[in-house]
PDB file of C-alpha atoms in Angstrom:
ATOM      1  CA  MET A   1      70.018 155.062 109.004  1.00 72.00           C
ATOM      2  CA  LYS A   2      68.358 156.881 111.912  1.00 77.00           C
ATOM      3  CA  LYS A   3      69.645 154.262 114.356  1.00 78.00           C
ATOM      4  CA  LEU A   4      73.170 154.629 113.004  1.00 78.00           C
ATOM      5  CA  ARG A   5      73.045 158.412 113.429  1.00 81.00           C
ATOM      6  CA  LEU A   6      71.654 157.998 116.942  1.00 79.00           C
ATOM      7  CA  TRP A   7      74.415 155.579 117.927  1.00 83.00           C
ATOM      8  CA  GLY A   8      77.034 157.776 116.276  1.00 79.00           C
ATOM      9  CA  GLY A   9      75.749 160.780 118.187  1.00 80.00           C
ATOM     10  CA  LEU A  10      75.726 158.873 121.461  1.00 79.00           C
ATOM     11  CA  LEU A  11      79.247 157.620 120.838  1.00 79.00           C
ATOM     12  CA  ALA A  12      80.443 161.146 120.035  1.00 80.00           C
ATOM     13  CA  LEU A  13      78.745 162.447 123.186  1.00 80.00           C
ATOM     14  CA  PHE A  14      80.325 159.713 125.291  1.00 81.00           C
ATOM     15  CA  LEU A  15      83.793 160.267 123.833  1.00 80.00           C
ATOM     16  CA  SER A  16      83.555 164.024 124.266  1.00 81.00           C
ATOM     17  CA  GLY A  17      82.577 163.459 127.907  1.00 80.00           C
ATOM     18  CA  VAL A  18      85.553 161.181 128.439  1.00 79.00           C
ATOM     19  CA  LEU A  19      87.886 163.671 126.787  1.00 79.00           C
ATOM     20  CA  MET A  20      86.495 166.626 128.719  1.00 82.00           C
ATOM     21  CA  GLY A  21      86.936 164.619 131.899  1.00 80.00           C
ATOM     22  CA  ALA A  22      90.538 163.853 130.977  1.00 78.00           C
ATOM     23  CA  VAL A  23      91.298 167.477 130.114  1.00 79.00           C
ATOM     24  CA  GLY A  24      89.518 168.716 133.240  1.00 76.00           C
ATOM     25  CA  THR A  25      91.386 166.263 135.427  1.00 76.00           C
ATOM     26  CA  ARG A  26      94.659 167.296 133.861  1.00 73.00           C
ATOM     27  CA  VAL A  27      93.922 170.994 134.396  1.00 72.00           C
ATOM     28  CA  ILE A  28      92.944 170.436 138.019  1.00 70.00           C
ATOM     29  CA  PHE A  29      95.950 168.205 138.650  1.00 67.00           C
ATOM     30  CA  ASP A  30      98.278 170.718 137.014  1.00 66.00           C
ATOM     31  CA  ARG A  31      96.824 173.554 139.022  1.00 64.00           C
ATOM     32  CA  TRP A  32      96.786 171.922 142.448  1.00 60.00           C
ATOM     33  CA  GLY A  33      98.185 168.405 142.242  1.00 58.00           C
ATOM     34  CA  MET A  34     101.715 169.171 141.155  1.00 53.00           C
ATOM     35  CA  ASN A  35     102.078 171.703 143.922  1.00 52.00           C
ATOM     36  CA  MET A  36     101.636 168.774 146.262  1.00 49.00           C
ATOM     37  CA  LEU A  37     104.062 166.518 144.385  1.00 50.00           C
ATOM     38  CA  GLU A  38     106.885 168.926 143.618  1.00 52.00           C
ATOM     39  CA  GLY A  39     108.972 171.129 145.808  1.00 50.00           C
ATOM     40  CA  PRO A  40     111.463 170.724 148.633  1.00 47.00           C
ATOM     41  CA  ARG A  41     109.184 168.816 150.976  1.00 48.00           C
ATOM     42  CA  PRO A  42     105.773 168.572 149.408  1.00 55.00           C
ATOM     43  CA  PRO A  43     102.748 169.101 151.633  1.00 67.00           C
ATOM     44  CA  MET A  44     101.483 165.682 150.537  1.00 75.00           C
ATOM     45  CA  GLN A  45     104.466 163.993 152.169  1.00 80.00           C
ATOM     46  CA  ARG A  46     103.946 165.990 155.326  1.00 83.00           C
ATOM     47  CA  LEU A  47     100.260 165.088 155.432  1.00 86.00           C
ATOM     48  CA  ILE A  48     100.954 161.401 154.872  1.00 88.00           C
ATOM     49  CA  LEU A  49     103.678 161.347 157.513  1.00 90.00           C
ATOM     50  CA  LYS A  50     101.498 163.187 160.007  1.00 90.00           C
ATOM     51  CA  ARG A  51      98.624 160.787 159.456  1.00 90.00           C
ATOM     52  CA  LEU A  52     100.878 157.734 159.708  1.00 91.00           C
ATOM     53  CA  ASP A  53     102.341 159.097 162.926  1.00 91.00           C
ATOM     54  CA  ARG A  54      98.877 159.651 164.346  1.00 91.00           C
ATOM     55  CA  GLU A  55      97.607 156.216 163.271  1.00 91.00           C
ATOM     56  CA  LEU A  56     100.728 154.201 164.097  1.00 92.00           C
ATOM     57  CA  ASN A  57     102.314 156.246 166.900  1.00 93.00           C
ATOM     58  CA  LEU A  58     105.730 156.250 165.206  1.00 92.00           C
ATOM     59  CA  ASP A  59     108.908 156.741 167.185  1.00 94.00           C
ATOM     60  CA  GLU A  60     111.521 159.246 165.941  1.00 94.00           C
ATOM     61  CA  GLU A  61     113.594 156.643 164.089  1.00 95.00           C
ATOM     62  CA  GLN A  62     110.537 155.214 162.321  1.00 93.00           C
ATOM     63  CA  GLU A  63     109.396 158.703 161.392  1.00 93.00           C
ATOM     64  CA  ARG A  64     112.816 159.559 159.957  1.00 93.00           C
ATOM     65  CA  ARG A  65     112.987 156.342 157.916  1.00 94.00           C
ATOM     66  CA  ILE A  66     109.410 156.605 156.656  1.00 92.00           C
ATOM     67  CA  GLU A  67     110.020 160.215 155.677  1.00 90.00           C
ATOM     68  CA  GLU A  68     112.940 159.058 153.507  1.00 90.00           C
ATOM     69  CA  ILE A  69     110.764 156.338 151.963  1.00 92.00           C
ATOM     70  CA  LEU A  70     108.143 158.978 151.136  1.00 88.00           C
ATOM     71  CA  ARG A  71     110.802 161.221 149.591  1.00 86.00           C
ATOM     72  CA  GLN A  72     112.035 158.360 147.425  1.00 88.00           C
ATOM     73  CA  GLY A  73     108.470 157.621 146.333  1.00 87.00           C
ATOM     74  CA  HIS A  74     108.054 161.298 145.509  1.00 80.00           C
ATOM     75  CA  ARG A  75     111.166 161.279 143.329  1.00 83.00           C
ATOM     76  CA  GLU A  76     109.926 158.165 141.532  1.00 89.00           C
ATOM     77  CA  MET A  77     106.489 159.745 140.934  1.00 84.00           C
ATOM     78  CA  ILE A  78     108.076 162.832 139.380  1.00 81.00           C
ATOM     79  CA  GLU A  79     110.274 160.653 137.167  1.00 87.00           C
ATOM     80  CA  LEU A  80     107.285 158.556 136.120  1.00 87.00           C
ATOM     81  CA  ARG A  81     105.347 161.698 135.241  1.00 83.00           C
ATOM     82  CA  ARG A  82     108.227 163.041 133.167  1.00 86.00           C
ATOM     83  CA  LYS A  83     108.738 159.684 131.478  1.00 91.00           C
ATOM     84  CA  HIS A  84     105.103 159.471 130.375  1.00 89.00           C
ATOM     85  CA  GLU A  85     104.658 163.167 129.579  1.00 87.00           C
ATOM     86  CA  PRO A  86     104.822 162.634 125.783  1.00 89.00           C
ATOM     87  CA  GLU A  87     102.111 159.979 125.945  1.00 90.00           C
ATOM     88  CA  ILE A  88      99.915 162.169 128.126  1.00 85.00           C
ATOM     89  CA  LYS A  89     100.361 165.100 125.747  1.00 86.00           C
ATOM     90  CA  ALA A  90      99.481 162.884 122.770  1.00 90.00           C
ATOM     91  CA  VAL A  91      96.254 161.730 124.447  1.00 89.00           C
ATOM     92  CA  LEU A  92      95.314 165.322 125.276  1.00 87.00           C
ATOM     93  CA  HIS A  93      96.125 166.457 121.725  1.00 89.00           C
ATOM     94  CA  ARG A  94      93.945 163.717 120.235  1.00 91.00           C
ATOM     95  CA  GLY A  95      91.178 164.613 122.657  1.00 90.00           C
ATOM     96  CA  ILE A  96      91.313 168.288 121.765  1.00 89.00           C
ATOM     97  CA  ASN A  97      91.211 167.453 118.060  1.00 91.00           C
ATOM     98  CA  ALA A  98      88.242 165.141 118.627  1.00 91.00           C
ATOM     99  CA  MET A  99      86.439 167.896 120.533  1.00 90.00           C
ATOM    100  CA  LYS A 100      87.073 170.320 117.689  1.00 90.00           C
ATOM    101  CA  SER A 101      85.267 167.975 115.315  1.00 91.00           C
ATOM    102  CA  VAL A 102      82.008 168.651 117.169  1.00 91.00           C
ATOM    103  CA  LEU A 103      82.551 172.384 117.756  1.00 89.00           C
ATOM    104  CA  SER A 104      81.761 175.361 115.574  1.00 93.00           C
ATOM    105  CA  LEU A 105      84.643 177.457 114.210  1.00 94.00           C
ATOM    106  CA  GLN A 106      84.072 180.077 116.901  1.00 95.00           C
ATOM    107  CA  GLN A 107      84.064 177.421 119.631  1.00 93.00           C
ATOM    108  CA  GLN A 108      87.235 175.889 118.202  1.00 91.00           C
ATOM    109  CA  GLU A 109      88.972 179.256 118.464  1.00 94.00           C
ATOM    110  CA  LYS A 110      87.800 179.627 122.060  1.00 92.00           C
ATOM    111  CA  LEU A 111      89.036 176.113 122.837  1.00 89.00           C
ATOM    112  CA  ASP A 112      92.437 176.951 121.313  1.00 92.00           C
ATOM    113  CA  ALA A 113      92.632 180.092 123.459  1.00 93.00           C
ATOM    114  CA  PHE A 114      91.637 178.115 126.560  1.00 91.00           C
ATOM    115  CA  VAL A 115      94.274 175.447 125.892  1.00 90.00           C
ATOM    116  CA  GLU A 116      96.933 178.113 125.319  1.00 91.00           C
ATOM    117  CA  ARG A 117      96.038 179.905 128.581  1.00 91.00           C
ATOM    118  CA  GLU A 118      96.334 176.631 130.467  1.00 87.00           C
ATOM    119  CA  ARG A 119      99.708 175.856 128.845  1.00 87.00           C
ATOM    120  CA  ALA A 120     101.017 179.301 129.780  1.00 89.00           C
ATOM    121  CA  ARG A 121      99.719 178.928 133.335  1.00 86.00           C
ATOM    122  CA  ARG A 122     101.406 175.535 133.664  1.00 81.00           C
ATOM    123  CA  ALA A 123     104.695 176.816 132.210  1.00 83.00           C
ATOM    124  CA  LYS A 124     104.678 179.719 134.662  1.00 84.00           C
ATOM    125  CA  ARG A 125     104.036 177.364 137.577  1.00 76.00           C
ATOM    126  CA  GLU A 126     106.835 175.018 136.479  1.00 76.00           C
ATOM    127  CA  ARG A 127     109.288 177.936 136.124  1.00 78.00           C
ATOM    128  CA  SER A 128     108.391 179.055 139.619  1.00 75.00           C
ATOM    129  CA  LEU A 129     108.957 175.556 141.019  1.00 67.00           C
ATOM    130  CA  ARG A 130     112.335 175.287 139.269  1.00 70.00           C
ATOM    131  CA  GLU A 131     113.393 178.669 140.674  1.00 70.00           C
ATOM    132  CA  ASP A 132     112.325 177.634 144.175  1.00 63.00           C
ATOM    133  CA  ARG A 133     114.327 174.414 143.928  1.00 61.00           C
ATOM    134  CA  SER A 134     117.428 176.199 142.605  1.00 65.00           C
ATOM    135  CA  ARG A 135     117.271 178.732 145.473  1.00 65.00           C
ATOM    136  CA  GLU A 136     117.140 175.888 147.972  1.00 54.00           C
ATOM    137  CA  ARG A 137     120.300 174.346 146.514  1.00 59.00           C
ATOM    138  CA  GLU A 138     122.266 177.579 146.898  1.00 59.00           C
ATOM    139  CA  PRO A 139     124.566 177.615 149.960  1.00 56.00           C
TER     140      PRO A 139
END
């Protein structure tokens, strides 16, 4: 019985580590990563193009064509993210519920507050990005 409890505890510890890593990665990506992927001409595209130009000594035509390829890739990445958003949310929801099973009531409440703050922060950031894009489309 002691071995079973030990293995159960180790498994719970491992799974909570995996879930915390997933949540942490998501928070970090939401905070900084999407700023690089979304927007009129994301900094990530600029950085990639600059590095390619430096490494490959691109001429103007190559630079123009590669920039369009990067833009298309960017659009596809955003679409892929949106397409898989429900699955990502489901994984995060399951992870949060699993974490709650090892937390005290007080810790569960703090976790709920933390998750809500992060959701609000993300919603605010997405609203800001949408407003920026709509302003760019105006003549």
